[in-house]
GROMACS .gro file of C-alpha atoms in nm:
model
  384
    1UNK     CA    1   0.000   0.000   0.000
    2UNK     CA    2   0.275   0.201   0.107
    3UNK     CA    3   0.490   0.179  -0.204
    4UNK     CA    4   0.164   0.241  -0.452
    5UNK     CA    5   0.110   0.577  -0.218
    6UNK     CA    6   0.492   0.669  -0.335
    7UNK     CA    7   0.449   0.581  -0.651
    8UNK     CA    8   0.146   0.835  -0.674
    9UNK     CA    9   0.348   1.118  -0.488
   10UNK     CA   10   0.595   1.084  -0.781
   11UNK     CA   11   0.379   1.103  -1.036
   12UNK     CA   12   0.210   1.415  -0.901
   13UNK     CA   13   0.521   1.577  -0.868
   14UNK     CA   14   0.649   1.535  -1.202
   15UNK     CA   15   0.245   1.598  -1.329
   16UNK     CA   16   0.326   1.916  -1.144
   17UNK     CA   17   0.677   2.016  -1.259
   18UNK     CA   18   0.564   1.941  -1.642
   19UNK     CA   19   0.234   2.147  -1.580
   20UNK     CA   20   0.467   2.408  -1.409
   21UNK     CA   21   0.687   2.399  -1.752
   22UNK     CA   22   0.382   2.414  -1.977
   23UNK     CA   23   0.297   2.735  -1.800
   24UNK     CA   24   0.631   2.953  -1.826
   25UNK     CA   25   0.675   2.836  -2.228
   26UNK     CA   26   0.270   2.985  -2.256
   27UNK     CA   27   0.322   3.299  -2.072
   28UNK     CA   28   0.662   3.325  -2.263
   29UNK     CA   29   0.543   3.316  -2.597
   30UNK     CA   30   0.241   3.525  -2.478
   31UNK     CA   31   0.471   3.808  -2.380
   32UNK     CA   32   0.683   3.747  -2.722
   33UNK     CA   33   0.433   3.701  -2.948
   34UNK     CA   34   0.287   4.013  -2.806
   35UNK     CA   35   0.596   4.217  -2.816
   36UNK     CA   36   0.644   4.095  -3.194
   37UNK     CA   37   0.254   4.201  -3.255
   38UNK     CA   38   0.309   4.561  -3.070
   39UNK     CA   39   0.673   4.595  -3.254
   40UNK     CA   40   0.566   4.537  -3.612
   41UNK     CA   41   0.205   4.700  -3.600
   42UNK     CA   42   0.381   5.029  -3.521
   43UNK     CA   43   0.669   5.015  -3.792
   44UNK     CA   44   0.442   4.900  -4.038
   45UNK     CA   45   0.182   5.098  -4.008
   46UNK     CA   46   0.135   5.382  -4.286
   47UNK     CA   47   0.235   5.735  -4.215
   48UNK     CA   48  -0.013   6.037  -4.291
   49UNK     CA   49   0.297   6.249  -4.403
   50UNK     CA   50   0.667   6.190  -4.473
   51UNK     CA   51   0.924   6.155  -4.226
   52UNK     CA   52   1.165   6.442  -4.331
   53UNK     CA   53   1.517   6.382  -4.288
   54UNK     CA   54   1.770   6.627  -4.312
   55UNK     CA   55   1.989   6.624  -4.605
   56UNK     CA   56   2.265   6.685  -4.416
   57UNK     CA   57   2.169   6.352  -4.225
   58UNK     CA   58   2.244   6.129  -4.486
   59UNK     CA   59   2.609   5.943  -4.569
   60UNK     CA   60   2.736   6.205  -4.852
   61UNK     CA   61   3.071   6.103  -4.726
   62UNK     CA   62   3.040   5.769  -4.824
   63UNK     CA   63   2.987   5.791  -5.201
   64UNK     CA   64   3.243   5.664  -5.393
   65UNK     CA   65   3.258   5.765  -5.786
   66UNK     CA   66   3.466   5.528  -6.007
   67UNK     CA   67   3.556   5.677  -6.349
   68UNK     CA   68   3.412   5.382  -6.580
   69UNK     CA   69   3.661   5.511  -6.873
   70UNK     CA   70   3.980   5.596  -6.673
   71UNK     CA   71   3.938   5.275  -6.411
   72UNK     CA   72   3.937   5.423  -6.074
   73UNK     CA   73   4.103   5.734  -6.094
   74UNK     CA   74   3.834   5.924  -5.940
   75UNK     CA   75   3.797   5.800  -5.572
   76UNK     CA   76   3.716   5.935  -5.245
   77UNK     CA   77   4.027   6.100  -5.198
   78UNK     CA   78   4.025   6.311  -5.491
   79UNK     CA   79   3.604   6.413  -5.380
   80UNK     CA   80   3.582   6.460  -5.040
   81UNK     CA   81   3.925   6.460  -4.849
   82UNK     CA   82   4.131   6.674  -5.150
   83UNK     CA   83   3.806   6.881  -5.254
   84UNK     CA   84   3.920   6.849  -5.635
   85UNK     CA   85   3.684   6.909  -5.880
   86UNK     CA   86   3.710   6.652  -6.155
   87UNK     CA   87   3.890   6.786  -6.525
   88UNK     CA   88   3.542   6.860  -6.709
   89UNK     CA   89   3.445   7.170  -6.884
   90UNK     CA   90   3.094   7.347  -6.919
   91UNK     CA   91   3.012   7.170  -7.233
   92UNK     CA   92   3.063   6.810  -7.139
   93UNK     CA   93   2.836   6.607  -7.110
   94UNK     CA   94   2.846   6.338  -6.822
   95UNK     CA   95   2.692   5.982  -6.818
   96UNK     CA   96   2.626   5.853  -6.490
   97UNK     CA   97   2.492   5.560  -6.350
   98UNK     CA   98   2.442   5.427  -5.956
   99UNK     CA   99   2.432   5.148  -5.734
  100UNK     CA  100   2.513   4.753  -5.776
  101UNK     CA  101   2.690   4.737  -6.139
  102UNK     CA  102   2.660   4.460  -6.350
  103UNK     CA  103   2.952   4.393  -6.602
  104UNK     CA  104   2.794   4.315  -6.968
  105UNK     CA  105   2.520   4.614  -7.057
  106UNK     CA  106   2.793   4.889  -6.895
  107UNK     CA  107   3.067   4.748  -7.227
  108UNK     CA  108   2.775   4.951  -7.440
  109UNK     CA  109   2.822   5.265  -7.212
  110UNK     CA  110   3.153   5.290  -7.218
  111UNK     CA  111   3.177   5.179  -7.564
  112UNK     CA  112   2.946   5.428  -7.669
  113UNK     CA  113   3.185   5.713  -7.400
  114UNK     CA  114   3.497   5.632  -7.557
  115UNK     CA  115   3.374   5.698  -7.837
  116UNK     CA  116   3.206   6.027  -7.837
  117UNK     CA  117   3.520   6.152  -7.549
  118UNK     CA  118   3.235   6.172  -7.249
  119UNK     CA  119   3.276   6.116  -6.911
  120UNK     CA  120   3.109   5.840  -6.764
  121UNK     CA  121   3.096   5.790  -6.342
  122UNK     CA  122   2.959   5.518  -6.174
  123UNK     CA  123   2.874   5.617  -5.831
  124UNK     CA  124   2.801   5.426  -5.521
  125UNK     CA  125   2.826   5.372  -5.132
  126UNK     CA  126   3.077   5.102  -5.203
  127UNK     CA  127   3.437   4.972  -5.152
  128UNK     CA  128   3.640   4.761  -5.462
  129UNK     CA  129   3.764   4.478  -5.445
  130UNK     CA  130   4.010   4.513  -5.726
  131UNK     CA  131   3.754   4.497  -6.044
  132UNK     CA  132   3.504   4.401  -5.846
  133UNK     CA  133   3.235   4.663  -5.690
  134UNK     CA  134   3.046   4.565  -5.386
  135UNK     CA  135   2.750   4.794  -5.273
  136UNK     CA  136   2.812   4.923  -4.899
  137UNK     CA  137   2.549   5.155  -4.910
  138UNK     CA  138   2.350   5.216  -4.576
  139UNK     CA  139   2.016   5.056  -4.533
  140UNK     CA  140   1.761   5.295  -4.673
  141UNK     CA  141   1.364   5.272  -4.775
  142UNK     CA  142   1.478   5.289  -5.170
  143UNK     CA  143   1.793   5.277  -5.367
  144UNK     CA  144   1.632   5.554  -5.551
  145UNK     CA  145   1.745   5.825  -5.376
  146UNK     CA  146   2.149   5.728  -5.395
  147UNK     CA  147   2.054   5.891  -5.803
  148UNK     CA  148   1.961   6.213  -5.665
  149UNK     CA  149   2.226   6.239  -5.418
  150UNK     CA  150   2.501   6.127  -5.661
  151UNK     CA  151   2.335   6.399  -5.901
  152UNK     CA  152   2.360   6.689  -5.652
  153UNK     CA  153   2.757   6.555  -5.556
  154UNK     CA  154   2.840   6.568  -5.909
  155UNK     CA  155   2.677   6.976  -5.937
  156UNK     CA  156   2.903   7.050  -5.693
  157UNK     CA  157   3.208   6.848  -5.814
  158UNK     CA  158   3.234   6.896  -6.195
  159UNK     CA  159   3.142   7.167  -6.410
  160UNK     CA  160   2.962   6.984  -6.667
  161UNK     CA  161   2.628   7.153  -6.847
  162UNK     CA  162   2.465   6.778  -6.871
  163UNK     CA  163   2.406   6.485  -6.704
  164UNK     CA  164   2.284   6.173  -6.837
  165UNK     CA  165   2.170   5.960  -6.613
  166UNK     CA  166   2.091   5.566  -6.708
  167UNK     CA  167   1.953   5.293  -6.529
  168UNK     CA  168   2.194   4.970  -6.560
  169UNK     CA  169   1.917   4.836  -6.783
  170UNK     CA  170   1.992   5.067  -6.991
  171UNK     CA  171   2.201   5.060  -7.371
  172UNK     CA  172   2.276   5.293  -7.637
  173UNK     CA  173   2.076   5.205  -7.954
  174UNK     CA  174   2.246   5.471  -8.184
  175UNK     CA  175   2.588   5.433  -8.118
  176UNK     CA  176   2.698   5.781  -8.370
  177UNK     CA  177   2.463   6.021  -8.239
  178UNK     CA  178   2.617   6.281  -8.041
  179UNK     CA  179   2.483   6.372  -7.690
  180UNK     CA  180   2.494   6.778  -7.790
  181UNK     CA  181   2.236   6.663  -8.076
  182UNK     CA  182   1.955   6.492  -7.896
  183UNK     CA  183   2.011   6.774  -7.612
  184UNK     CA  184   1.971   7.058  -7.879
  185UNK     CA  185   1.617   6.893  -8.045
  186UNK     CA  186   1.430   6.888  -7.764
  187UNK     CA  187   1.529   7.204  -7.573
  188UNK     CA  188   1.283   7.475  -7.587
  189UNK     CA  189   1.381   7.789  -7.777
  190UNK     CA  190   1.396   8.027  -7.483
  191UNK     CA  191   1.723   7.784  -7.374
  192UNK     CA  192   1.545   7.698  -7.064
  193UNK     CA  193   1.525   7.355  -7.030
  194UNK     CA  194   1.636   7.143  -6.725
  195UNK     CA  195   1.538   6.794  -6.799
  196UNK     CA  196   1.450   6.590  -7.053
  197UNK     CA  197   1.244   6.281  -7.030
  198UNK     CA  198   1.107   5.960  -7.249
  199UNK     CA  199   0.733   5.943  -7.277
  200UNK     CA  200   0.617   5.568  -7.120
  201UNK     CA  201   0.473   5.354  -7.385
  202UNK     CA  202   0.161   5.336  -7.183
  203UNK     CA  203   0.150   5.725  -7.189
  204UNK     CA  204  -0.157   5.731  -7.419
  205UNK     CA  205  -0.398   5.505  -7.239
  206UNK     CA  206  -0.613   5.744  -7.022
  207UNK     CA  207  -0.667   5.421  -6.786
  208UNK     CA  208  -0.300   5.419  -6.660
  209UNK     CA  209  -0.127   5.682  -6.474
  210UNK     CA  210   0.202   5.677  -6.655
  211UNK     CA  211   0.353   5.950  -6.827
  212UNK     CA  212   0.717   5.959  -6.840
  213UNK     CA  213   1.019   5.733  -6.725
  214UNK     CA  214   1.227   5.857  -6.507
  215UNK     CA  215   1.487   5.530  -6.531
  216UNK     CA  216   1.675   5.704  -6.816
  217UNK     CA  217   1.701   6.140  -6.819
  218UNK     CA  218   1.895   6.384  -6.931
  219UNK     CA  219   1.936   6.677  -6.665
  220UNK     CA  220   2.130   7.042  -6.679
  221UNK     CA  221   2.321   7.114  -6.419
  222UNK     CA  222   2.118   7.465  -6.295
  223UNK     CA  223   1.863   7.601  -5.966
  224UNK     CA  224   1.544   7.384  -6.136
  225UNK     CA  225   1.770   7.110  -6.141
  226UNK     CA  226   1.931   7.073  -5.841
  227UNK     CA  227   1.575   7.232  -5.684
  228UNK     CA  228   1.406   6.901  -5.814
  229UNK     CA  229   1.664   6.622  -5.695
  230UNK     CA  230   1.664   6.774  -5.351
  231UNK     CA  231   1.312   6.747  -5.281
  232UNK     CA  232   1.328   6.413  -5.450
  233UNK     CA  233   1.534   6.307  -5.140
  234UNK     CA  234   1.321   6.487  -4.884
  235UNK     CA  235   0.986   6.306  -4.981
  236UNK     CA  236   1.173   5.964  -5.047
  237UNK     CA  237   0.965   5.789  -4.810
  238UNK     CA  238   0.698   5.844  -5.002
  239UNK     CA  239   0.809   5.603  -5.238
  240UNK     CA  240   0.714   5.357  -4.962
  241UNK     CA  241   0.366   5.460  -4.981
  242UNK     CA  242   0.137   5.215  -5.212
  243UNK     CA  243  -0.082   5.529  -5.314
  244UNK     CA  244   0.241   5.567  -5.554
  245UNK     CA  245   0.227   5.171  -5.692
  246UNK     CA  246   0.596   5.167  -5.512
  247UNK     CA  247   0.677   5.389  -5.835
  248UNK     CA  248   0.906   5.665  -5.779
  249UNK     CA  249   0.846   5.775  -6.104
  250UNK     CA  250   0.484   5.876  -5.938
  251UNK     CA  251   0.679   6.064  -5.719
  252UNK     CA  252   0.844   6.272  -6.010
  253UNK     CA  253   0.537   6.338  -6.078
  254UNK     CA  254   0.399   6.515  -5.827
  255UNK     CA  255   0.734   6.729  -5.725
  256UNK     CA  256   0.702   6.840  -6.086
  257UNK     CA  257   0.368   6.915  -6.100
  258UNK     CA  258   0.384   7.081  -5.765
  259UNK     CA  259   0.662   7.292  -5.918
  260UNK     CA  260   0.410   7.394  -6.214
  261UNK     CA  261   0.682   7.245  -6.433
  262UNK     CA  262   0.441   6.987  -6.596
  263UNK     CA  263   0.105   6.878  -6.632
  264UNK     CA  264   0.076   6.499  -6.680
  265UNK     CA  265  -0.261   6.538  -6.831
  266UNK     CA  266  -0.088   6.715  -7.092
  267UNK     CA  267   0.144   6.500  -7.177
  268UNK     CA  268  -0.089   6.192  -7.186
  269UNK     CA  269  -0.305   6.358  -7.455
  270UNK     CA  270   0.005   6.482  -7.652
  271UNK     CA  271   0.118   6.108  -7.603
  272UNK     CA  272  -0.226   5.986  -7.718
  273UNK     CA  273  -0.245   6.228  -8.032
  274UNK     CA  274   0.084   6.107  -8.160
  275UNK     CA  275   0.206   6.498  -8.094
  276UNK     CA  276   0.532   6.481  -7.880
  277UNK     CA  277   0.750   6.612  -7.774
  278UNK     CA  278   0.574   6.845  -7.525
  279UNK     CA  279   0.797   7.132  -7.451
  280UNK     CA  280   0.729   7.283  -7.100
  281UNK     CA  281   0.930   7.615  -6.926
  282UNK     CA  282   1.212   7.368  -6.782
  283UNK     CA  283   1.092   6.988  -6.904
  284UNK     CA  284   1.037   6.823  -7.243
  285UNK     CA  285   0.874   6.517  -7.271
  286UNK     CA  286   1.031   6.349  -7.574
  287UNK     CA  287   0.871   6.056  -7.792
  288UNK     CA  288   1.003   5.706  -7.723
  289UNK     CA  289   1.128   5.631  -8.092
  290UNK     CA  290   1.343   5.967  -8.043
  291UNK     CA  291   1.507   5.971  -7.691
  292UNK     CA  292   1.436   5.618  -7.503
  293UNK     CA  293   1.233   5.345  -7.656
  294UNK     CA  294   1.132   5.025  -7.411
  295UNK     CA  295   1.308   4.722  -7.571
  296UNK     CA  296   1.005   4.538  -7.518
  297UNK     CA  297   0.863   4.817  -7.825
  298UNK     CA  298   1.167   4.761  -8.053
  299UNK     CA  299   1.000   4.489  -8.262
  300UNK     CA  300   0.639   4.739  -8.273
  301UNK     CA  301   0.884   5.015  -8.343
  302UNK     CA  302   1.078   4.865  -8.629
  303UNK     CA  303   0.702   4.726  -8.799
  304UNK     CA  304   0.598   5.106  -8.765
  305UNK     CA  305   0.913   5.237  -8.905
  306UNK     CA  306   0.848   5.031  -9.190
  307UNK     CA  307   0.547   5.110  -9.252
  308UNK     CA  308   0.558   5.477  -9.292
  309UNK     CA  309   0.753   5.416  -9.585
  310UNK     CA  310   1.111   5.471  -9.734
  311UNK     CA  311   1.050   5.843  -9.780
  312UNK     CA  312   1.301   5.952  -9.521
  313UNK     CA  313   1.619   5.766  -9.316
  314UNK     CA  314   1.417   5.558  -9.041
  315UNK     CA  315   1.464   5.784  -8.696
  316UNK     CA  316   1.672   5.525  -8.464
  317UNK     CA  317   1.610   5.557  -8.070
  318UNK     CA  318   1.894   5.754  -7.919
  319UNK     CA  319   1.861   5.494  -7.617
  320UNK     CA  320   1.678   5.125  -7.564
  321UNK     CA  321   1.572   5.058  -7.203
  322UNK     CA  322   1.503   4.704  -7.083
  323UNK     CA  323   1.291   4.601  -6.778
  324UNK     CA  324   1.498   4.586  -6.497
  325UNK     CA  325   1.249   4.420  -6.263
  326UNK     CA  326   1.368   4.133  -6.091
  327UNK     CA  327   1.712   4.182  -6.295
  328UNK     CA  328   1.594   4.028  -6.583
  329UNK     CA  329   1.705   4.244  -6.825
  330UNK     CA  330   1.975   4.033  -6.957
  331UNK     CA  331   1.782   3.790  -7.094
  332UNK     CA  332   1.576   4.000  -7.248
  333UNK     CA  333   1.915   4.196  -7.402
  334UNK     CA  334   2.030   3.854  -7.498
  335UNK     CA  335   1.687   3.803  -7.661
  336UNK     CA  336   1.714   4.123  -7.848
  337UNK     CA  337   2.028   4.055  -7.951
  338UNK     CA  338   2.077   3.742  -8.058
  339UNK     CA  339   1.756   3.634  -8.162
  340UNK     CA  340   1.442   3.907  -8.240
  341UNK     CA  341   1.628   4.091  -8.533
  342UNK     CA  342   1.360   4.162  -8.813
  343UNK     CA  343   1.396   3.938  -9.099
  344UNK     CA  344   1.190   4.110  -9.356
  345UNK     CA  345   1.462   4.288  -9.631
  346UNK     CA  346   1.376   4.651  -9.675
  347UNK     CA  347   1.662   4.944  -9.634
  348UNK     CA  348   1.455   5.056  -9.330
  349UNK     CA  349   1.455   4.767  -9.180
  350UNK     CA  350   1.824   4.666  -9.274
  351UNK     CA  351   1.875   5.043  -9.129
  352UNK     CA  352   1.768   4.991  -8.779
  353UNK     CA  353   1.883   4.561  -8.782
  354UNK     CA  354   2.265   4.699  -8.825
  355UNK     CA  355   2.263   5.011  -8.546
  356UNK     CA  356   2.119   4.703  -8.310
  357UNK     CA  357   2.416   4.497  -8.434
  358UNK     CA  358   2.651   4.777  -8.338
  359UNK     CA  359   2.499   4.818  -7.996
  360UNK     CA  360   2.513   4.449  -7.909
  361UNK     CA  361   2.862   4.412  -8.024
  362UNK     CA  362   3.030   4.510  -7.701
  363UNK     CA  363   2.814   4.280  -7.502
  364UNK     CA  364   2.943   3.969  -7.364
  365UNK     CA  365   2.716   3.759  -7.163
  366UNK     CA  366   2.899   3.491  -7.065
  367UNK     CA  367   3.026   3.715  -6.763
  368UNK     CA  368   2.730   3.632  -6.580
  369UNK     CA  369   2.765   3.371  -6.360
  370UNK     CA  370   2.589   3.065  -6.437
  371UNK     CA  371   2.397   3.101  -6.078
  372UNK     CA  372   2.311   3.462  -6.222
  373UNK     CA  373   2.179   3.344  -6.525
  374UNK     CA  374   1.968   3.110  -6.391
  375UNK     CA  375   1.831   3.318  -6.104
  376UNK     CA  376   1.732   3.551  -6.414
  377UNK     CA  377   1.612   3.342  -6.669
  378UNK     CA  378   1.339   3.226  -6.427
  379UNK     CA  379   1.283   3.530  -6.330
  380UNK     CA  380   1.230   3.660  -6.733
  381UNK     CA  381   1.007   3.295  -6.782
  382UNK     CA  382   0.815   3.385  -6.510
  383UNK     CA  383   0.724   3.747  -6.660
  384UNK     CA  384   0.694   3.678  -6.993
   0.00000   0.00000   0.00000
């Protein structure tokens, strides 16, 4: 009797001790999941206005601008410890591009730099690792606003008119047209123009609210300019906000319009009339087929080209601008290139088959690695 009675003491002890256990992991995870609950409903939740940082806040001591022609002549030292401003005159004209490079669309660029005697920088918050650039850049709400700032650094640094700024998805198309050319057709007569944007190919359809891309512009180094680019980077945090689509190009839209500088109705209806460019006081909206085309249009564009007739030298896109989304322009480069060429024989067509042959000669896309290409060619299967 007596050893059953121990046996029962023993097994209400450990009963207890597990129970006891049971207890501190519930009120544990409780507290945690609480705290987790508390802790992400306040950071997610969206804010009313923008959180305005100070420009003065943010890490301009920690871009780094590597001289894509020269190799990496122009470094932190000679920016921001030496103060020298870099060897351009007032009627350069400076191609610039920012954040993670990629090493087979930038041959093109600097191709196309070495060719016409332009400066082309490549800025980031990075360190190199001989050819090698690795992004350091601070965690921010956007990448977007490193263009901006680099833009502003290089007012201040070089005395360049223009900048040409180009998203890494981005080629030249017409490798002999000169920068000064493009610049000089769609400026407005009174010499007042600031910045020069593509029209989006969706521009004409009242239903969407695009207008122009702001992943490839040309801008002039001025007040407007430099205006623009800092509240750009004052209202980042907007580009957060899902009223914008996560489109910072919405964002343009509004500092623009807020300026009085544009009025994206107008430019849709000049889009859908066929009537660009639209030449505003300090911004011209410029057709695709003229300025920057979407390589996704090249095959519509060639068809159209065509069919207007052989009256006149076909007008070749200054610029062709794949989709960078989910990096998958390469493959869509490499279908362009290698594969989508027109076959019908007309001069037209024969015109605008050999300037794409020029500007896919310098690309080499066996750099990628094959992890790369295969993270991107599901990527492009999954979007087509």
């Amino acid at each position: 009797m007596s050893k059953n009675k121990n046996v029962g003491v023993k097994s209400g002890g450990f009963l207890r001790r597990r129970l006891s256990t049971l207890i501190v992991i519930i009120a544990f995870s409780t507290v945690f999941l609480s705290y987790g609950y508390l802790y992400f409903s306040k950071h997610s939740r969206k804010e009313a206005t923008p959180r305005v940082i100070p420009l003065s806040a943010l890490a301009w001591e920690d871009l780094v601008f590597h001289d894509i022609i020269e190799g990496m002549s122009a470094r932190r030292e000679a920016f921001f410890r030496n103060r020298k401003t870099l060897n351009t005159s007032s009627d350069d004209v400076v191609i610039l591009t920012v954040g993670d490079p990629e090493k087979v669309l930038v041959e093109n660029r600097k191709t196309y730099a070495r060719r016409h005697g332009l400066h082309y920088f490549h800025c980031g918050c990075a360190t190199s690792h001989g050819n090698d650039i690795r992004s350091t850049c601070p965690r921010m709400d956007t990448g977007k606003w490193q263009v901006y700032m680099c833009l502003l650094t290089l007012f201040n640094e070089t005395k360049a008119k223009w900048y040409l700024y180009m998203d890494n998805d981005a080629i030249f198309y017409d490798m002999d047209r000169e920068p000064k050319s493009i610049i000089s057709e769609l400026s407005n007569k009174a010499g007042e123009t600031s910045l020069i944007f593509s029209a989006e190919d969706m521009a004409s359809r009242p239903n969407k609210r695009h207008a122009f891309n702001a992943g490839v512009f040309l801008a002039r180094r001025g007040a407007f300019a430099k205006y623009v680019f800092s509240t750009l980077l004052m209202k980042r945090m907007f580009f957060r906000d899902p009223r914008y689509g996560f489109k910072d190009t919405l964002v343009w839209y509004g500092v623009l319009e807020e300026a009085g500088a544009v009025v994206i109705k107008d430019i849709k209806n000049q889009a859908a009339l066929g009537r660009l460019p639209i030449f505003f006081q300090n911004v011209t909206v410029s057709e695709p087929s003229r300025f920057s085309l979407a390589a996704n249009q090249w095959s519509t564009f060639v068809k159209a080209s065509e069919n207007r007739g052989p009256a006149s030298r076909p007008q070749i896109p200054w610029i062709l601008h794949f989709l960078g989304m989910a990096r998958r322009y390469h493959w869509e480069a490499w279908s362009l290139c290698r594969g989508s060429s027109i076959t019908e024989e007309s001069d037209i067509v024969t015109t605008l088959n050999e300037a794409l042959r020029r500007a896919c000669v310098p690309l080499d896309f066996t750099l990628q690695s094959p992890s790369g290409r295969l993270f991107e060619l599901g990527a492009y299967l999954l979007g087509q």
